[in-house]
Every structure is written in structure tokens, then in C-alpha cells.
Coordinates of C-alpha atoms in Angstrom, one line a residue:
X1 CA -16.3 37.3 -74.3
X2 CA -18.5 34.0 -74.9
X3 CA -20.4 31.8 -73.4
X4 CA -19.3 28.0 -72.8
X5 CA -22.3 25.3 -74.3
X6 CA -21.9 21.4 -73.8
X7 CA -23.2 19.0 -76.4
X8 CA -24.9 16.3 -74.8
X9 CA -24.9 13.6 -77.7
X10 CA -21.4 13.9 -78.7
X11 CA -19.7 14.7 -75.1
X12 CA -17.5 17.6 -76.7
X13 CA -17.4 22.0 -75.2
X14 CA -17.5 24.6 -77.7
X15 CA -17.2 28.3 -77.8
X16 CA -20.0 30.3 -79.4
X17 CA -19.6 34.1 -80.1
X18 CA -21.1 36.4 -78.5
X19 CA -23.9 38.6 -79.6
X20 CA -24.3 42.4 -79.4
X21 CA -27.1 41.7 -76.7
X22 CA -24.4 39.8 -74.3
X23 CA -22.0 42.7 -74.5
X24 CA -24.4 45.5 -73.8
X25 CA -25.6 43.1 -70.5
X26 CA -21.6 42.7 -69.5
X27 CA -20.7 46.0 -69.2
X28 CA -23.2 47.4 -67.5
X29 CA -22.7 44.5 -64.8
X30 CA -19.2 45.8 -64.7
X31 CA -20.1 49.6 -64.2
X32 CA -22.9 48.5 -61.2
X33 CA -19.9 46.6 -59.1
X34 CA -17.3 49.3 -59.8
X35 CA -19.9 52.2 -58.7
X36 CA -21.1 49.9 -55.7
X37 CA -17.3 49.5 -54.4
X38 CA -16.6 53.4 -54.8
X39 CA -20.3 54.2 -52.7
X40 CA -18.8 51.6 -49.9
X41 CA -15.7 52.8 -49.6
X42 CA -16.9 56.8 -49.2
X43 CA -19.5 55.5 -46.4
X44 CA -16.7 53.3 -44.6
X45 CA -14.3 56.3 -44.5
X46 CA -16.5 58.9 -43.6
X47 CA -18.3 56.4 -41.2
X48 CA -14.5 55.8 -39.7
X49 CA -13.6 59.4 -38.8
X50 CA -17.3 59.5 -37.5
X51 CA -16.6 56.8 -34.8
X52 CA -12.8 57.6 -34.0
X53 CA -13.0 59.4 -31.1
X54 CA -16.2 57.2 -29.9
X55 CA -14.2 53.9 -30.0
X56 CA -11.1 55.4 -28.6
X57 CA -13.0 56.4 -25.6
X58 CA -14.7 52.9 -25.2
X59 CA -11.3 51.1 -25.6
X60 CA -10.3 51.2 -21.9
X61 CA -13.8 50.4 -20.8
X62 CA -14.4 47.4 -22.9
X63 CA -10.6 46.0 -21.8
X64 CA -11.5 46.4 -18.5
X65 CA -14.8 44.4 -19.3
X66 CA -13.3 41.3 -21.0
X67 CA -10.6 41.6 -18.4
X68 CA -13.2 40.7 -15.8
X69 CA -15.3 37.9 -18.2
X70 CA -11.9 36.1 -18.3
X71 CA -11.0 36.2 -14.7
X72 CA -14.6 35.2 -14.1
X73 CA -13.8 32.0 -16.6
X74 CA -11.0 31.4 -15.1
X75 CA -12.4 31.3 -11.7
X76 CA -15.7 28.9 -12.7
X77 CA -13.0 26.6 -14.7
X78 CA -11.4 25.9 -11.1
X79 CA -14.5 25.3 -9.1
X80 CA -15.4 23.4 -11.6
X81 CA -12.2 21.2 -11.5
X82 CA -12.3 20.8 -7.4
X83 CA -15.8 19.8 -7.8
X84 CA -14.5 17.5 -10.7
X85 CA -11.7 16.2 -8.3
X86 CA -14.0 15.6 -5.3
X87 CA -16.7 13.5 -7.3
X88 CA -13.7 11.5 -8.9
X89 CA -12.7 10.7 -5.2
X90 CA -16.4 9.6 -4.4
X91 CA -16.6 7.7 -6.8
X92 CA -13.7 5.9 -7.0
X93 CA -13.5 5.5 -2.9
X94 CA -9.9 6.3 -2.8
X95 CA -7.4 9.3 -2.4
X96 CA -4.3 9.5 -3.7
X97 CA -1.0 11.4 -2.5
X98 CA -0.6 14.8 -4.1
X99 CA 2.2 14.4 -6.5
X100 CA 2.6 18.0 -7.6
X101 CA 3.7 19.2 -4.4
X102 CA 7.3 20.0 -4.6
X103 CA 10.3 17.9 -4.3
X104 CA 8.5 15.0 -5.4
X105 CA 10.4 11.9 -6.4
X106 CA 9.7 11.7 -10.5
X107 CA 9.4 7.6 -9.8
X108 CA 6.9 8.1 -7.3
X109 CA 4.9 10.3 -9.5
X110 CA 5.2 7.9 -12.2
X111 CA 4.0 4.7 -9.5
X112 CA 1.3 7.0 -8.4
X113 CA -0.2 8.1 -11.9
X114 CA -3.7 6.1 -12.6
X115 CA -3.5 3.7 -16.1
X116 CA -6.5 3.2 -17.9
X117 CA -7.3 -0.4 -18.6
X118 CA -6.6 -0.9 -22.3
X119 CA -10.2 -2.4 -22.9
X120 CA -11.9 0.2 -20.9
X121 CA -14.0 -0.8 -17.8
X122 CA -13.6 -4.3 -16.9
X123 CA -17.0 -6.2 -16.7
X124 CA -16.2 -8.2 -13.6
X125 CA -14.8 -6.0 -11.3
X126 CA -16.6 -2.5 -12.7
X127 CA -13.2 -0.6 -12.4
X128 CA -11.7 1.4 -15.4
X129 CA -8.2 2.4 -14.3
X130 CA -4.8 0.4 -12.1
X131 CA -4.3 2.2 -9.0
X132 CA -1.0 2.0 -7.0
X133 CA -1.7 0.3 -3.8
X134 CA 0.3 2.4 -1.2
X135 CA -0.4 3.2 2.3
X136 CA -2.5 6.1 3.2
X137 CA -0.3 7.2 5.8
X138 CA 2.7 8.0 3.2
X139 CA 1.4 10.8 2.4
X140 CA 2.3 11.8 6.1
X141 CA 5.7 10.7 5.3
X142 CA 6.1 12.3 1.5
X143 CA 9.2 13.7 2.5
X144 CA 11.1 10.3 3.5
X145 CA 8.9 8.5 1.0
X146 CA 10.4 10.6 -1.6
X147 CA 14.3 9.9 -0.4
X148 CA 13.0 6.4 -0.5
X149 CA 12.1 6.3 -4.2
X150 CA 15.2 8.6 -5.6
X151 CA 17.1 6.0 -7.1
X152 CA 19.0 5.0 -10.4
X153 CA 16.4 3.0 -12.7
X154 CA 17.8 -0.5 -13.4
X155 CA 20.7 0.5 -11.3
X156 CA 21.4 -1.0 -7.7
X157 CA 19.0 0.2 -4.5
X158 CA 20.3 2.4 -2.2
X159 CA 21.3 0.4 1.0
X160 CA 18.0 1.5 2.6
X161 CA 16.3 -1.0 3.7
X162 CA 16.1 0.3 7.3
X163 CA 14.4 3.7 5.8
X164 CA 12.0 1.0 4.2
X165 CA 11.3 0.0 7.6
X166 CA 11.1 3.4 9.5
X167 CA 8.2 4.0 6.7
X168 CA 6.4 1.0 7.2
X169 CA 6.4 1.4 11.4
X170 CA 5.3 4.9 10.8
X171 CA 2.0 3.3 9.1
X172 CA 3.0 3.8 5.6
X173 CA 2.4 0.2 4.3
X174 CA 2.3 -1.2 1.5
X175 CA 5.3 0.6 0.4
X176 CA 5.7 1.3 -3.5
X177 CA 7.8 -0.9 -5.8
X178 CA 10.8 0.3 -6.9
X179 CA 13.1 -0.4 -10.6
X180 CA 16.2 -1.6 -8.8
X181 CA 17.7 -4.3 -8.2
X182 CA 18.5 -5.0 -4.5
X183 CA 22.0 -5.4 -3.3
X184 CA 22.9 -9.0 -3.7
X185 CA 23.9 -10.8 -0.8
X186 CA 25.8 -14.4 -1.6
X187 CA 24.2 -17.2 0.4
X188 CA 26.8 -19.6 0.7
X189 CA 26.9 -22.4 3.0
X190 CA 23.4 -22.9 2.8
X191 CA 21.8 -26.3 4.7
X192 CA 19.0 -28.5 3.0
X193 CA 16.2 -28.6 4.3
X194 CA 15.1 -30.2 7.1
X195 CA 19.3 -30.1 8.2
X196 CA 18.7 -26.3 7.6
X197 CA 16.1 -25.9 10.7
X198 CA 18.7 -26.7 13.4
X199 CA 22.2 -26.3 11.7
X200 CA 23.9 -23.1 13.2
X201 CA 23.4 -19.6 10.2
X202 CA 26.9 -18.1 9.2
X203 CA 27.1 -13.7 10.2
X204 CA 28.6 -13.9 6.2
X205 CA 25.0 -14.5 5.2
X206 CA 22.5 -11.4 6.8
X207 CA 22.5 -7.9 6.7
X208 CA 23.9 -5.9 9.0
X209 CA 23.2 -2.3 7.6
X210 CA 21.7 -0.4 9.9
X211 CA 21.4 -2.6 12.9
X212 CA 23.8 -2.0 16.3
X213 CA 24.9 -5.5 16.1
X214 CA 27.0 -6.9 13.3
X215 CA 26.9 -10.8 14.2
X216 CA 25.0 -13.4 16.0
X217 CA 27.2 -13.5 19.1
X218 CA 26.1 -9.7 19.7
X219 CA 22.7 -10.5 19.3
X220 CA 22.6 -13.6 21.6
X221 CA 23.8 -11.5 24.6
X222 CA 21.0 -9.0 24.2
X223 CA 17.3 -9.2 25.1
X224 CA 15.6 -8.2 21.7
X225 CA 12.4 -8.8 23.1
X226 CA 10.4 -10.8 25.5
X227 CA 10.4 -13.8 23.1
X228 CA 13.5 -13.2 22.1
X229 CA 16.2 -14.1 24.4
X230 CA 18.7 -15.5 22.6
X231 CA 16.9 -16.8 20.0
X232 CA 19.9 -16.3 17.7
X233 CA 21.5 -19.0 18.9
X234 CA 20.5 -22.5 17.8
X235 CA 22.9 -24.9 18.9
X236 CA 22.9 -23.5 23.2
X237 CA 20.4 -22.1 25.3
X238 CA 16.6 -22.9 25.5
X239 CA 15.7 -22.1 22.1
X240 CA 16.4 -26.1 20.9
X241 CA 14.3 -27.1 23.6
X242 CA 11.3 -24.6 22.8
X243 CA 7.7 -26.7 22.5
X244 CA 9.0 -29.8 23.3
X245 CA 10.3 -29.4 26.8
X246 CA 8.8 -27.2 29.4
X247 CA 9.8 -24.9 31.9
X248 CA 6.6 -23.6 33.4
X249 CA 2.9 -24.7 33.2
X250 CA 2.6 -22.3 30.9
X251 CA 4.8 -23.9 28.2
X252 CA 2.3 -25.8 26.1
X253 CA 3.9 -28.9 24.1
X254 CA 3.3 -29.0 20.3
X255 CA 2.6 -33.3 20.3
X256 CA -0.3 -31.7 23.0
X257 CA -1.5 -29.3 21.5
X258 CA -1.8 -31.2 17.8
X259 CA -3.5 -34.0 19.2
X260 CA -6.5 -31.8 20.3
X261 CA -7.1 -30.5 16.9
X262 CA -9.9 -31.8 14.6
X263 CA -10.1 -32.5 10.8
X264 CA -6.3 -32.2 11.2
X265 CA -3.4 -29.1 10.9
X266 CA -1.8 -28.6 8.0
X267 CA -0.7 -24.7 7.8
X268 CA -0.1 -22.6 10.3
X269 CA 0.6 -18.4 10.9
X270 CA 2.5 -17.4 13.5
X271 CA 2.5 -13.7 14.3
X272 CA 5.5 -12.3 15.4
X273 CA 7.7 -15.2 15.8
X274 CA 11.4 -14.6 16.4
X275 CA 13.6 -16.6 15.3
X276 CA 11.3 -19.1 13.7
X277 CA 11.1 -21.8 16.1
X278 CA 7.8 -22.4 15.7
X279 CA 7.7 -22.8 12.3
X280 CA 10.7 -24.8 12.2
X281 CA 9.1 -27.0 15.1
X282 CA 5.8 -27.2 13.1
X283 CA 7.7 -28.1 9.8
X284 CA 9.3 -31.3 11.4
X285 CA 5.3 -31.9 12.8
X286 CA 5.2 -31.7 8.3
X287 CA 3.0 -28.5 9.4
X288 CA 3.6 -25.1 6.6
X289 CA 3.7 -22.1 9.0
X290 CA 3.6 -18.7 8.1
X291 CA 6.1 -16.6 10.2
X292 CA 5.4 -12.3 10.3
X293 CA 7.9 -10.5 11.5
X294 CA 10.0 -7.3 10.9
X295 CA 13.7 -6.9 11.6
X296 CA 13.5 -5.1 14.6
X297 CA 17.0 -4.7 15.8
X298 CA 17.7 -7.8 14.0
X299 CA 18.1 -10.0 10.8
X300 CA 14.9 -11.9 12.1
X301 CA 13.5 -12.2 8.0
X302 CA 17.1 -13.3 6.4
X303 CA 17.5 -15.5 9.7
X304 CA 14.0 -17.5 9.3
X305 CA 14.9 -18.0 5.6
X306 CA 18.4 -19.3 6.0
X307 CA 16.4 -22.2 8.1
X308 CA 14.4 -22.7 5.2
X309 CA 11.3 -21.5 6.6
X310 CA 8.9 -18.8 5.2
X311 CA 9.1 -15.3 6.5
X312 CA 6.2 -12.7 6.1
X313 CA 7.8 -8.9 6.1
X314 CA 4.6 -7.3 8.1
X315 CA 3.3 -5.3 10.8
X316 CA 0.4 -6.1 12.7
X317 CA -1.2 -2.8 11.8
X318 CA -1.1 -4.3 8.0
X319 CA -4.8 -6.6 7.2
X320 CA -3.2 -10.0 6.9
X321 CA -2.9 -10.6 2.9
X322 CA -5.1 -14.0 3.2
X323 CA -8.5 -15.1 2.4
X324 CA -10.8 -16.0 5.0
X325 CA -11.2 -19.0 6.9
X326 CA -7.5 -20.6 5.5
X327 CA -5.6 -21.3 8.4
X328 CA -5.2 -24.4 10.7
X329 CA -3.6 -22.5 13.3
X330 CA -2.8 -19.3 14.3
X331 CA 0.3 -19.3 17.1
X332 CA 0.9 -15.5 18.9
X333 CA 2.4 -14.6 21.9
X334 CA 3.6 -11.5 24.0
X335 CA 4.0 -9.7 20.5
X336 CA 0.6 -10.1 19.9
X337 CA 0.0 -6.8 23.0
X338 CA -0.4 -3.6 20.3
X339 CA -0.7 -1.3 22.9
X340 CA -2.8 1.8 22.8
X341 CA -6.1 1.6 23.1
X342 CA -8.6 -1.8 23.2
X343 CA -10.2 -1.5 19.9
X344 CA -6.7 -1.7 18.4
X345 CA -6.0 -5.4 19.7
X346 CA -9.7 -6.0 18.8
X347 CA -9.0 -5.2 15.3
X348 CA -6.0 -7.4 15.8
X349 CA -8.2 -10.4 16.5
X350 CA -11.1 -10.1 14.6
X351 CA -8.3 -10.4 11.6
X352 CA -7.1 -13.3 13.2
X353 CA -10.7 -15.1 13.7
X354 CA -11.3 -13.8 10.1
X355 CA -8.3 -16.1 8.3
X356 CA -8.7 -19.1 10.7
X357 CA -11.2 -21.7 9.4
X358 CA -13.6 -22.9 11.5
X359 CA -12.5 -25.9 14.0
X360 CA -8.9 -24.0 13.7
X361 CA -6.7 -23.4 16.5
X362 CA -5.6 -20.4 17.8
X363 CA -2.6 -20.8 20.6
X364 CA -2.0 -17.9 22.7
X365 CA 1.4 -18.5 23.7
X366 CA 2.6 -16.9 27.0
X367 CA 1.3 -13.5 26.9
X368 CA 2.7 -11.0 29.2
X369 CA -0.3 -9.2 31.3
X370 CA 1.0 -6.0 32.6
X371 CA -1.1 -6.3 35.5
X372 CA -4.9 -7.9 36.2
X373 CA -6.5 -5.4 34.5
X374 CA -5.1 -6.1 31.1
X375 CA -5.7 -10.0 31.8
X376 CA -9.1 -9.2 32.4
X377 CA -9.2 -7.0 29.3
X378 CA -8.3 -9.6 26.7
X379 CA -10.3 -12.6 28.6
X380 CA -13.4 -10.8 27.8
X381 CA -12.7 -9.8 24.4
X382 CA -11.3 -13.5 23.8
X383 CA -15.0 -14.2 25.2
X384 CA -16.8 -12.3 22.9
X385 CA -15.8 -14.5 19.9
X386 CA -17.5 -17.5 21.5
X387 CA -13.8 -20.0 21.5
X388 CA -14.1 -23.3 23.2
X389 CA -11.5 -23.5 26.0
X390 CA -8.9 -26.6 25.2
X391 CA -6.3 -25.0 27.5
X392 CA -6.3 -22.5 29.6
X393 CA -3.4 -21.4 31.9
X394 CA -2.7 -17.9 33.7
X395 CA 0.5 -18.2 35.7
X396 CA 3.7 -16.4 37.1
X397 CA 7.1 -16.1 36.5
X398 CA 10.0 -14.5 37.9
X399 CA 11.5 -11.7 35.4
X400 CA 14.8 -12.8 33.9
X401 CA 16.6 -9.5 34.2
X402 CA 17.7 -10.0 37.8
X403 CA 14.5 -8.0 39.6
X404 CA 13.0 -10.5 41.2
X405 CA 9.5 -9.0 40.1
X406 CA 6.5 -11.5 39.4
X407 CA 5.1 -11.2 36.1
X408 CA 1.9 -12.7 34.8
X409 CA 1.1 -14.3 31.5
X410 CA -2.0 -16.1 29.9
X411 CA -1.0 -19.2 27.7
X412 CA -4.4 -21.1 26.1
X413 CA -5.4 -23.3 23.4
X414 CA -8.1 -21.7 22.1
X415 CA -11.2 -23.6 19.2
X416 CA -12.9 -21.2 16.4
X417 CA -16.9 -22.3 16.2
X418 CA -18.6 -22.5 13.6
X419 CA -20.8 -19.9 13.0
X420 CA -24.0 -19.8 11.5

């Protein structure tokens, strides 16, 4: 045994030996922890068989005990995750569609899962996370909305495009994006523009999936809608002579209707216009127009774009995707009637008053009025937004399908004031 001392000057350890003193001090240390040890291990063994039969009888009572802290836990850890969930909601100001219900597309979960923004929350807008913007009526829908989004990634779409639809008329707009590619469809023969406007479109180039007619001729011989007569056809019929020649006093002449505009037109939105007529009567006028449409029992988007004219794939439940006060013109006509109740075609128009500019035009275009009630309906709500009157025309026409019934319609030319 020794003791270790360290040399300060020189920086060197030695061993010293040790003294009688030392020794005497050791091994008594030694005899204190060896007699300590023995003492503890009598009292924990005799203390053990004490308590045996105590703890044995305590076992079940304390399992059941822990057993109900933990359910208790458990219990207060889901409150607290609802209540979690329902302030995430509030503050956030959106829901999303549950994606662990079952049979789930895994592409949709993956569009619908929230990203945080890299940098965290973004000083100008105050949000911290990209949300997928898809409509709140999907969730009605999951199941179809799922079949929509099972697909191949980077492979080709399924040839679904009338599902697409079926979602969107079923409220369920915007729909999600999708890692696909759609199915290519060769556009040969195309026109330049402005030969493109009037120059006949070849079957080869639409889709036909999913529609009851598989060429123009079929559609021409069927009445798609009442503004939509054959409106396939471009080289026979009226739809060559649309806004340039008239048939009734309701037919409104585009050179008239231009010339009463101030500060000029230069775009244009047409809601719900066929074929594209308008557009493409407005584009030799060197007027941009806007057409919406969906293909309702027709190619009516693939059709307006073979002309060389812009088509807008939208409902008219969907907000318009514009800024406010942009357009020159707005141009609507029977397809503007929604149906249902009134506030639904007032939402309609305040949406239209909200992306026309001030001094804009809005032409009501030969609107069918079920009957004098209806007329009534939308001449007071056409009041209410304070429009000067350029023209303003409620006549009658005999119904094409062979009836001989009189139906009304409202045609007007209609000035946005400015508002303080």
C-alpha cells in the first residue's frame, strides 16, 4: 500500500512507503465496509420474508390501479388531440378531407398532406404551411375522388376525363393535380389564326371518350342547348351569321354594341359560350375574350381551341379566377339561368359586377324567361346594382322544336357605375 505525492517544481509522481500508522487506518476501513455489507444483507433478507405475503397480496390491487392511471392518460391524450385538431382548424380557417379513412388513394393523401414553408412563417402573407386547394365538396365525393387519383405516377392518365367532370358538376372544384401525363391527342391540320376562327375543325382532332356522339355531324343534328343549335357547324346554318346579322330585335349587333362603349374594349368574358362565336367574333373586333364552358355532351373546350380562341374549363358555381374590376365586357346568355333558388344567380352576378371595371359592359344576350315571374325576378336584381340601360329589349319567339309555344327572352346592354 502507498500513497501517490506530486512534486510541483519538477512536474514528476513518486511512490512513498507507507508507515505503520497508514496500515493500521486501512484495515480497519476494510473490516467497517465488510461488517456494514453483512448487517445489510441480514436486514434485507429478513425484511424480504417479512413483506412476501404483504406484496403478493397488493400485486393485483396495485395492477389494477396503474391499469386505470393509463387508461385515464390515454383518454386525456385524445381530448387533448381533438381539442388540438379543432383550434388548428380555427386558426387556420380551413378543413381538410379526412385521409385516414379507408380506401384512400395514397396520391391523394400525399396532395392533401400540409408542407411547412422551408423559412417558417412567411412575413407577407402570415401563413406557415402550403395547403392543397381542393373543393370542399370532395369530401362528399371521396369515393369517386379516390378512383380519380389511382393512377400510375409518370405513367399515362386513365381516360377519365368525363369522371373529372362528373366531380366537378357534383361541386367538387378545384379538382387535385395529378402526376400523369394526359393522353396525347395529335392536332394535325391545324389553321393559323385568324383562318382558324371560321375554317371547318376535323372529328380526328377532339375527344370523343365518353360523349354519345363521336363526330361533328352527330352533334350538329342535336340540340345541345338553347344556345347551341348547331353550333358545331361553321361553314352552314346561322352560326356564321351570329352578331352580325339579326333575326329578331333581340339579336344585338357587335359593331352596335362596341360603339356604345367608353374608354374602349379590349378583353372580354363570355360565360358559357358554346362554340366560341363570340369570342371568335370579338377577336376579328381585335377584342381578347375569355370563353367558360364545360364539355357538356360535347368537345366544346378542344372545339374553341382548335379556332384559336381561349377556353376556360369552369362552372359557374366556381368564383371566377380574376381580380376585380379587369374586364371590358362580360357577354352571358340563357346559360347564365343557375336555377334553384334567387340568391344563387345573385351570387352569380355580384361575381360578375365584381371582375368588370367600372364603365364595362355587361351584355345579356337573349335570356330565356320561363315565364313573367322570372323576368321580373332578374330585372329587379339587375336594378339593384344601379346599371345604366344602353339597351333594353324583352321579346318573343316561337320555340324551334316544332310546338308553336311563345317563349320570352330579355336581351340588354347593360353600363357598370362607378361607385364611390
Amino acid at each position: 500500500m502507498g500513497s501517490v505525492s506530486l512534486k510541483i517544481g519538477d512536474g514528476t509522481a513518486r511512490f512513498k512507503r507507507a508507515t505503520v500508522c497508514s496500515s493500521a487506518v486501512n484495515v480497519l476501513m476494510i473490516f467497517s465496509v465488510i461488517s456494514t455489507n453483512l448487517f445489510a444483507l441480514y436486514a434485507f433478507t429478513s425484511s424480504s420474508k417479512h413483506h412476501q405475503n404483504h406484496l403478493f397480496h397488493n400485486t393485483h390491487k396495485n395492477i389494477s390501479l396503474i391499469s386505470e392511471q393509463v387508461s385515464l392518460i390515454l383518454r386525456e391524450i385524445d381530448s387533448s388531440q381533438k381539442k388540438l385538431a379543432k383550434m388548428e382548424k380555427e386558426l387556420l380557417g380551413y378543413e381538410t378531407i379526412d385521409i385516414s379513412r379507408p380506401n384512400i388513394a395514397n396520391e391523394l393523401k400525399l396532395f392533401l398532406q400540409h408542407h411547412q414553408l422551408p423559412l417558417g412563417k412567411d412575413s407577407r402573407t402570415g401563413i406557415t404551411e402550403m395547403v392543397a386547394s381542393v373543393g370542399h365538396s370532395c369530401d362528399k365525393s371521396a369515393d369517386l375522388l379516390s378512383q380519380f387519383m389511382t393512377y400510375k405516377v409518370s405513367g399515362p392518365c386513365p381516360d377519365d376525363w368525363s369522371l373529372g367532370q362528373k366531380l366537378i358538376l357534383r361541386g367538387c372544384e378545384p379538382l387535385p393535380r395529378r402526376r400523369c401525363f394526359a393522353k396525347p391527342v395529335p392536332k394535325v391540320g391545324l389553321s393559323p389564326f385568324p383562318i382558324s376562327l371560321w375554317k371547318p375543325v376535323s372529328d380526328k382532332i377532339l375527344t370523343w371518350s365518353g360523349l354519345g356522339c363521336k363526330n361533328l355531324e352527330c352533334l350538329n343534328k342535336k340540340k345541345l342547348s338553347r344556345d347551341c343549335v348547331g353550333c358545331f357547324d361553321l361553314a352552314n346554318g346561322y352560326e356564321n351569321q351570329k352578331f352580325v346579322k339579326v333575326r329578331s330585335k333581340n339579336d344585338f349587333l357587335i359593331d352596335d354594341v362596341l360603339a356604345l362603349a367608353s374608354g374602349g374594349i379590349r378583353i372580354g368574358f363570355d360565360i358559357g359560350g358554346g362554340s366560341g362565336t363570340f369570342a371568335a367574333r370579338m377577336a376579328e373586333n381585335n377584342v381578347t375574350v375569355i370563353t367558360s364552358t364545360l364539355n357538356i355532351d360535347a368537345p366544346f373546350s378542344e372545339f374553341i381551341a382548335a379556332r384559336g380562341l381561349f377556353p376556360l374549363y369552369l362552372s359557374l358555381d366556381h368564383r371566377f379566377p380574376f381580380y376585380d374590376n379587369v374586364f371590358d365586357l362580360v357577354h352571358a346568355s340563357s346559360g347564365l339561368d343557375v336555377g334553384g333558388k334567387p340568391e344563387k344567380l345573385e351570387f352569380l352576378m355580384f361575381d360578375i359586377d365584381r371582375v368588370m371595371r367600372a364603365g364595362g359592359l355587361f351584355w345579356l344576350d337573349n335570356f330565356y324567361c320561363a315565364d313573367d315571374e322570372k323576368k321580373r325576378t332578374l330585372t329587379r336584381l339587375i336594378e339593384r346594382f344601379g346599371y345604366k340601360k344602353l339597351k333594353w329589349v324583352v321579346g318573343e319567339k316561337v320555340e324551334t322544336a316544332g310546338s308553336g309555344k311563345s317563349e320570352i327572352y330579355l336581351s340588354a346592354v347593360l353600363q357598370k357605375p362607378a361607385r364611390v
